Coordinates of C-alpha atoms in Angstrom, one line a residue:
X804 CA 0.0 0.0 0.0
X805 CA 1.3 3.5 -0.9
X806 CA 2.0 5.2 2.4
X807 CA 0.4 8.5 1.5
X808 CA -2.9 6.8 0.6
X809 CA -2.8 4.6 3.6
X810 CA -2.4 7.6 5.8
X811 CA -5.3 9.6 4.4
X812 CA -7.7 6.7 4.5
X813 CA -6.8 5.6 8.1
X814 CA -9.6 7.6 9.7
X815 CA -12.4 6.0 7.7
X816 CA -14.2 2.9 9.0
X817 CA -13.6 -0.1 6.7
X818 CA -14.6 -3.8 6.9
X819 CA -12.1 -6.2 5.4
X820 CA -13.7 -8.1 2.5
X821 CA -10.6 -8.6 0.4
X822 CA -8.0 -10.8 2.0
X823 CA -5.2 -10.3 -0.5
X824 CA -3.7 -8.0 -3.1
X825 CA -5.3 -8.9 -6.5
X826 CA -2.5 -9.7 -9.1
X827 CA -1.4 -7.7 -12.0
X828 CA -1.0 -9.9 -15.1
X829 CA 0.8 -9.3 -18.3
X830 CA -1.0 -10.2 -21.5
X831 CA 1.7 -11.1 -24.1
X832 CA -0.5 -12.2 -27.0
X833 CA -2.9 -9.3 -26.8
X834 CA 0.1 -7.0 -26.4
X835 CA 1.7 -8.2 -29.6
X836 CA -1.7 -7.8 -31.4
X837 CA -2.2 -4.1 -30.4
X838 CA 1.4 -2.9 -30.3
X839 CA 1.4 -1.9 -26.6
X840 CA 2.2 -3.7 -23.4
X841 CA -1.1 -4.5 -21.8
X842 CA -1.5 -5.6 -18.2
X843 CA -4.6 -6.5 -16.2
X844 CA -5.3 -5.7 -12.6
X845 CA -7.4 -8.8 -11.7
X846 CA -10.1 -7.3 -9.6
X847 CA -12.3 -10.0 -10.8
X848 CA -10.4 -12.0 -8.2
X849 CA -11.2 -9.8 -5.1
X850 CA -12.4 -13.0 -3.5
X851 CA -15.8 -12.3 -2.0
X852 CA -18.9 -13.7 -3.7
X853 CA -18.5 -13.2 -7.4
X854 CA -15.6 -10.8 -6.9
X855 CA -15.3 -7.6 -8.9
X856 CA -14.7 -3.9 -8.3
X857 CA -17.7 -3.4 -6.1
X858 CA -16.1 -5.2 -3.2
X859 CA -13.5 -2.4 -2.8
X860 CA -16.3 0.1 -2.5
X861 CA -18.3 -2.0 -0.1
X862 CA -15.4 -2.2 2.3
X863 CA -15.9 1.5 3.0
X864 CA -19.7 1.7 2.4
X865 CA -20.5 -1.1 4.8
X866 CA -17.9 0.1 7.3
X867 CA -19.8 3.5 7.2
X868 CA -23.2 1.7 7.5
X869 CA -22.0 -0.2 10.6
X870 CA -20.4 2.9 12.1
X871 CA -23.8 4.7 11.8
X872 CA -25.7 2.0 13.5
X873 CA -27.6 0.7 10.4
X874 CA -29.3 -2.6 10.5
X875 CA -30.5 -2.8 6.9
X876 CA -28.8 -2.0 3.6
X877 CA -30.8 -0.9 0.6
X878 CA -29.3 -0.6 -2.9
X879 CA -30.5 -0.2 -6.5
X880 CA -29.7 -1.7 -9.9
X881 CA -30.8 -3.6 -12.9
X882 CA -32.0 -7.2 -12.2
X883 CA -28.6 -8.5 -13.5
X884 CA -26.7 -6.0 -11.3
X885 CA -23.4 -7.3 -10.0
X886 CA -23.3 -4.5 -7.4
X887 CA -26.7 -5.3 -6.0
X888 CA -26.0 -9.0 -5.5
X889 CA -22.6 -8.6 -3.9
X890 CA -23.9 -5.7 -1.7
X891 CA -26.6 -7.9 -0.3
X892 CA -24.3 -10.8 0.1
X893 CA -21.7 -8.8 2.0
X894 CA -24.3 -7.1 4.2
X895 CA -25.7 -10.5 5.2
X896 CA -22.2 -11.8 6.0
X897 CA -21.8 -8.8 8.4
X898 CA -25.1 -9.5 10.2
X899 CA -27.1 -6.8 8.3
X900 CA -30.4 -7.3 6.5
X901 CA -30.4 -6.3 2.8
X902 CA -33.1 -5.3 0.4
X903 CA -32.6 -4.8 -3.4
X904 CA -34.6 -2.4 -5.5
X905 CA -34.3 -3.6 -9.0
X906 CA -35.3 -2.7 -12.6
X907 CA -36.3 -5.3 -15.2
X908 CA -38.1 -8.6 -15.4
X909 CA -38.0 -11.4 -12.8
X910 CA -36.2 -14.1 -14.7
X911 CA -34.1 -16.7 -12.8
X912 CA -30.8 -16.2 -14.5
X913 CA -27.5 -14.3 -13.9
X914 CA -27.3 -12.3 -10.7
X915 CA -31.1 -12.4 -10.2
X916 CA -30.8 -16.2 -10.0
X917 CA -28.1 -15.7 -7.3
X918 CA -30.3 -13.3 -5.4
X919 CA -33.1 -15.9 -5.3
X920 CA -30.8 -18.8 -4.4
X921 CA -29.3 -16.9 -1.5
X922 CA -32.7 -15.7 -0.3
X923 CA -32.1 -12.0 -0.7
X924 CA -35.2 -9.8 -0.5
X925 CA -35.9 -8.0 -3.8
X926 CA -38.5 -5.6 -5.1
X927 CA -38.6 -5.4 -8.9
X928 CA -40.1 -2.6 -10.9
X929 CA -40.6 -1.7 -14.5
X930 CA -38.6 1.4 -15.1
X931 CA -36.9 3.0 -18.1
X932 CA -33.7 3.9 -16.2
X933 CA -32.1 2.6 -13.0
X934 CA -32.1 6.2 -11.7
X935 CA -35.9 6.0 -11.8
X936 CA -35.7 3.6 -8.9
X937 CA -34.3 6.3 -6.5
X938 CA -37.8 7.5 -5.3
X939 CA -38.8 3.9 -4.7
X940 CA -35.7 3.2 -2.6
X941 CA -36.3 6.3 -0.5
X942 CA -39.9 5.3 0.0
X943 CA -38.9 1.8 1.2
X944 CA -36.4 3.4 3.5
X945 CA -39.2 5.5 5.1
X946 CA -41.3 2.3 5.5
X947 CA -38.4 0.6 7.4
X948 CA -37.9 3.7 9.6
X949 CA -41.6 3.6 10.5
X950 CA -41.0 0.1 11.7
X951 CA -38.2 1.1 13.9
X952 CA -35.4 -0.1 11.6
X953 CA -32.3 1.8 10.6
X954 CA -31.8 1.6 6.8
X955 CA -28.7 2.7 5.0
X956 CA -29.1 3.5 1.2
X957 CA -26.1 2.7 -1.0
X958 CA -26.4 4.5 -4.4
X959 CA -26.3 2.9 -7.8
X960 CA -23.0 1.2 -8.3
X961 CA -21.7 2.4 -4.9
X962 CA -20.9 5.7 -6.7
X963 CA -20.7 8.0 -3.7
X964 CA -17.7 9.8 -2.0
X965 CA -17.5 7.0 0.6
X966 CA -17.7 4.3 -2.0
X967 CA -15.1 6.1 -4.1
X968 CA -12.6 5.6 -1.3
X969 CA -12.3 2.0 -2.4
X970 CA -10.5 2.8 -5.6
X971 CA -8.4 5.5 -4.0
X972 CA -7.2 2.6 -1.8
X973 CA -7.0 0.5 -5.0
X974 CA -4.6 3.0 -6.5
X975 CA -2.4 2.7 -3.4
X976 CA -2.2 -1.1 -4.0
X977 CA -1.4 -0.7 -7.7
X978 CA 1.3 1.8 -7.0
X979 CA 2.9 -0.5 -4.5
X980 CA 2.8 -3.4 -6.9
X981 CA 4.0 -1.4 -9.9
X982 CA 7.0 -0.1 -7.8
X983 CA 7.9 -3.7 -6.9
X984 CA 7.8 -4.7 -10.6
X985 CA 9.7 -1.7 -11.7
X986 CA 6.7 -0.7 -13.9
X987 CA 5.2 2.6 -14.9
X988 CA 1.8 2.8 -16.7
X989 CA 1.0 5.4 -19.2
X990 CA -2.7 4.9 -18.8
X991 CA -5.1 3.0 -16.5
X992 CA -8.3 1.9 -18.3
X993 CA -11.6 0.8 -16.8
X994 CA -15.3 0.4 -17.8
X995 CA -17.4 3.3 -16.7
X996 CA -21.0 2.8 -15.7
X997 CA -21.9 4.9 -12.6
X998 CA -18.4 6.4 -12.5
X999 CA -17.3 5.6 -9.0
X1000 CA -14.3 3.4 -9.9
X1001 CA -12.8 5.9 -12.3
X1002 CA -13.4 8.7 -9.8
X1003 CA -11.4 6.8 -7.2
X1004 CA -8.6 6.0 -9.7
X1005 CA -8.5 9.6 -10.8
X1006 CA -8.3 11.0 -7.3
X1007 CA -5.8 8.3 -6.2
X1008 CA -3.4 9.0 -9.1
X1009 CA -3.7 12.8 -8.4
X1010 CA -3.0 12.2 -4.7
X1011 CA 0.3 10.4 -5.3
X1012 CA 1.4 12.7 -8.1
X1013 CA 1.4 9.9 -10.7
X1014 CA 1.9 10.8 -14.4
X1015 CA -0.4 7.9 -15.4
X1016 CA -3.5 9.1 -17.2
X1017 CA -7.0 7.7 -16.2
X1018 CA -9.0 6.6 -19.2
X1019 CA -12.6 5.4 -19.0
X1020 CA -14.6 3.4 -21.5
X1021 CA -18.2 4.5 -21.1
X1022 CA -20.6 1.5 -21.3
X1023 CA -23.9 3.2 -20.5
X1024 CA -26.3 6.0 -21.2
X1025 CA -24.3 8.5 -19.1
X1026 CA -21.3 8.4 -21.5
X1027 CA -22.0 11.9 -22.9
X1028 CA -21.4 13.9 -19.7
X1029 CA -19.5 11.3 -17.7
X1030 CA -16.2 13.2 -17.7
X1031 CA -17.8 16.0 -15.7
X1032 CA -19.7 13.5 -13.4
X1033 CA -16.5 11.6 -12.6
X1034 CA -14.4 14.7 -12.0
X1035 CA -17.2 16.0 -9.8
X1036 CA -17.3 12.8 -7.7
X1037 CA -13.5 12.8 -7.4
X1038 CA -13.7 16.4 -6.1
X1039 CA -16.4 15.5 -3.6
X1040 CA -14.3 12.7 -2.4
X1041 CA -11.2 15.0 -2.1
X1042 CA -13.3 17.2 0.2
X1043 CA -14.3 14.2 2.3
X1044 CA -10.7 13.3 2.7
X1045 CA -9.8 16.9 3.7
X1046 CA -6.8 17.1 1.4
X1047 CA -5.5 19.4 -1.2
X1048 CA -4.5 18.1 -4.7
X1049 CA -5.1 19.1 -8.3
X1050 CA -7.4 16.6 -9.9
X1051 CA -6.8 15.9 -13.6
X1052 CA -10.0 15.4 -15.6
X1053 CA -10.2 11.8 -16.9
X1054 CA -10.6 11.0 -20.6
X1055 CA -13.8 9.0 -21.3
X1056 CA -14.7 7.4 -24.6
X1057 CA -18.1 6.0 -25.5
X1058 CA -18.2 2.3 -26.0
X1059 CA -21.8 1.8 -25.0
X1060 CA -22.7 0.8 -28.6
X1061 CA -25.9 2.9 -28.1
X1062 CA -27.2 1.7 -24.7
X1063 CA -26.3 0.2 -21.4
X1064 CA -26.7 -3.5 -21.6
X1065 CA -26.9 -3.6 -25.4
X1066 CA -25.3 -6.8 -26.6
X1067 CA -23.3 -6.6 -29.8
X1068 CA -21.3 -9.1 -32.0
X1069 CA -18.0 -7.1 -31.8
X1070 CA -17.9 -7.3 -28.0
X1071 CA -18.8 -11.1 -28.2
X1072 CA -15.8 -11.5 -30.5
X1073 CA -13.5 -9.7 -28.1
X1074 CA -14.7 -11.8 -25.2
X1075 CA -14.0 -15.0 -27.2
X1076 CA -10.5 -13.7 -28.4
X1077 CA -9.3 -12.7 -24.9
X1078 CA -10.5 -16.0 -23.4
X1079 CA -8.8 -18.1 -26.1
X1080 CA -5.5 -16.1 -26.1
X1081 CA -5.1 -15.3 -22.4
X1082 CA -7.6 -17.4 -20.5
X1083 CA -9.3 -14.4 -19.1
X1084 CA -13.1 -14.1 -19.1
X1085 CA -14.8 -10.8 -19.7
X1086 CA -18.5 -9.9 -19.6
X1087 CA -20.8 -8.4 -22.3
X1088 CA -22.0 -5.4 -20.3
X1089 CA -18.9 -3.9 -18.8
X1090 CA -15.4 -5.4 -19.3
X1091 CA -16.1 -6.8 -22.8
X1092 CA -17.0 -3.4 -24.1
X1093 CA -14.2 -1.7 -22.2
X1094 CA -11.6 -4.1 -23.4
X1095 CA -12.9 -3.8 -27.0
X1096 CA -12.3 -0.1 -26.7
X1097 CA -8.8 -0.6 -25.2
X1098 CA -7.8 -2.8 -28.1
X1099 CA -9.0 -0.3 -30.7
X1100 CA -7.4 2.7 -29.0
X1101 CA -4.1 0.9 -28.3
X1102 CA -3.8 -0.1 -31.9
X1103 CA -4.3 3.6 -32.8
X1104 CA -1.5 4.6 -30.4
X1105 CA -3.9 6.5 -28.1
X1106 CA -3.1 4.8 -24.8
X1107 CA 0.6 5.0 -24.7
X1108 CA 3.2 2.2 -24.6
X1109 CA 2.2 0.6 -21.3
X1110 CA -1.5 0.1 -20.3
X1111 CA -3.2 -1.2 -17.2
X1112 CA -6.7 -2.5 -17.6
X1113 CA -8.8 -2.8 -14.4
X1114 CA -10.8 -6.0 -14.7
X1115 CA -13.9 -5.1 -12.7
X1116 CA -15.5 -8.6 -12.8
X1117 CA -19.1 -9.1 -13.7
X1118 CA -19.0 -12.5 -15.2
X1119 CA -22.6 -13.4 -14.2
X1120 CA -23.6 -11.1 -17.0
X1121 CA -22.6 -13.9 -19.4
X1122 CA -25.3 -16.1 -18.0
X1123 CA -27.9 -13.3 -18.1
X1124 CA -27.3 -12.5 -21.8
X1125 CA -25.8 -15.9 -22.9
X1126 CA -28.6 -16.9 -25.4
X1127 CA -28.6 -13.5 -27.0
X1128 CA -24.8 -13.5 -27.3
X1129 CA -24.8 -17.0 -29.0
X1130 CA -27.4 -15.9 -31.5
X1131 CA -25.3 -12.9 -32.5
X1132 CA -22.1 -14.9 -32.7
X1133 CA -23.7 -17.6 -34.9
X1134 CA -24.9 -15.2 -37.5
X1135 CA -22.8 -15.3 -40.8

């Protein structure tokens, strides 16, 4: 852990859900294809539940919930939400109740199947956007308060200043590992949905004075204004930390292919390629789209000579969209 980051985070309550440093892995075959050295931070291996980037955020979010005396955690997401499932699972492991407010159809596949298998309480609504669920979540929280319970609402994707601390800490881990390997990264790339992961990376890099550029691959409907949203969240988190540093605005490129959760052949081909060449599994909603963008931009020389990709997990998405992916891949 980078000492400066360890020091500024020490005052914040945190529960330990990740028992080890996730590895950084070099991808030799992909690197030779794109003309840049590509490494992957394997945060799909964070080790709790289905793994993924949300576990880093939950260490601080659930630490905060416990410190504030909460007994129930509420969060929001699509029915296939990785964040929603691991939030509920982690809350239950810590002795808290959990309630998920979800958007979509109640079909037993992907993460919603896991919700049902584990016995997590869910309330599913038809809504155009996940943000439309916010009033429902607040109303449910009021119901629980009327019953004498103490709910704690975690926003979509854990994208709050407290949740963002998880990837400030993640940068401290990366910096320590890179120093040990004698590596310097020109860019750090991740999939951008709600923006909390990239905000933490952006702030963490600024805090330690790294020259590495944060680059996001937008996978959802917010891609158009996400640079401002991510920079704003990084600034809110800086204020929470009570520190002074100049935050560089991240670069975000739109690889949503028109919509969050839209499944496309190009991404399916990227998932297949990376699995065959490097033995790493990506998902069709987040990491597959982001890695497709990484390969395109690396080939064009737009990411520098040494690139670190944050593998944010999310593999249950394959099982949610599997039939649709196979149909696309089988077309001539």
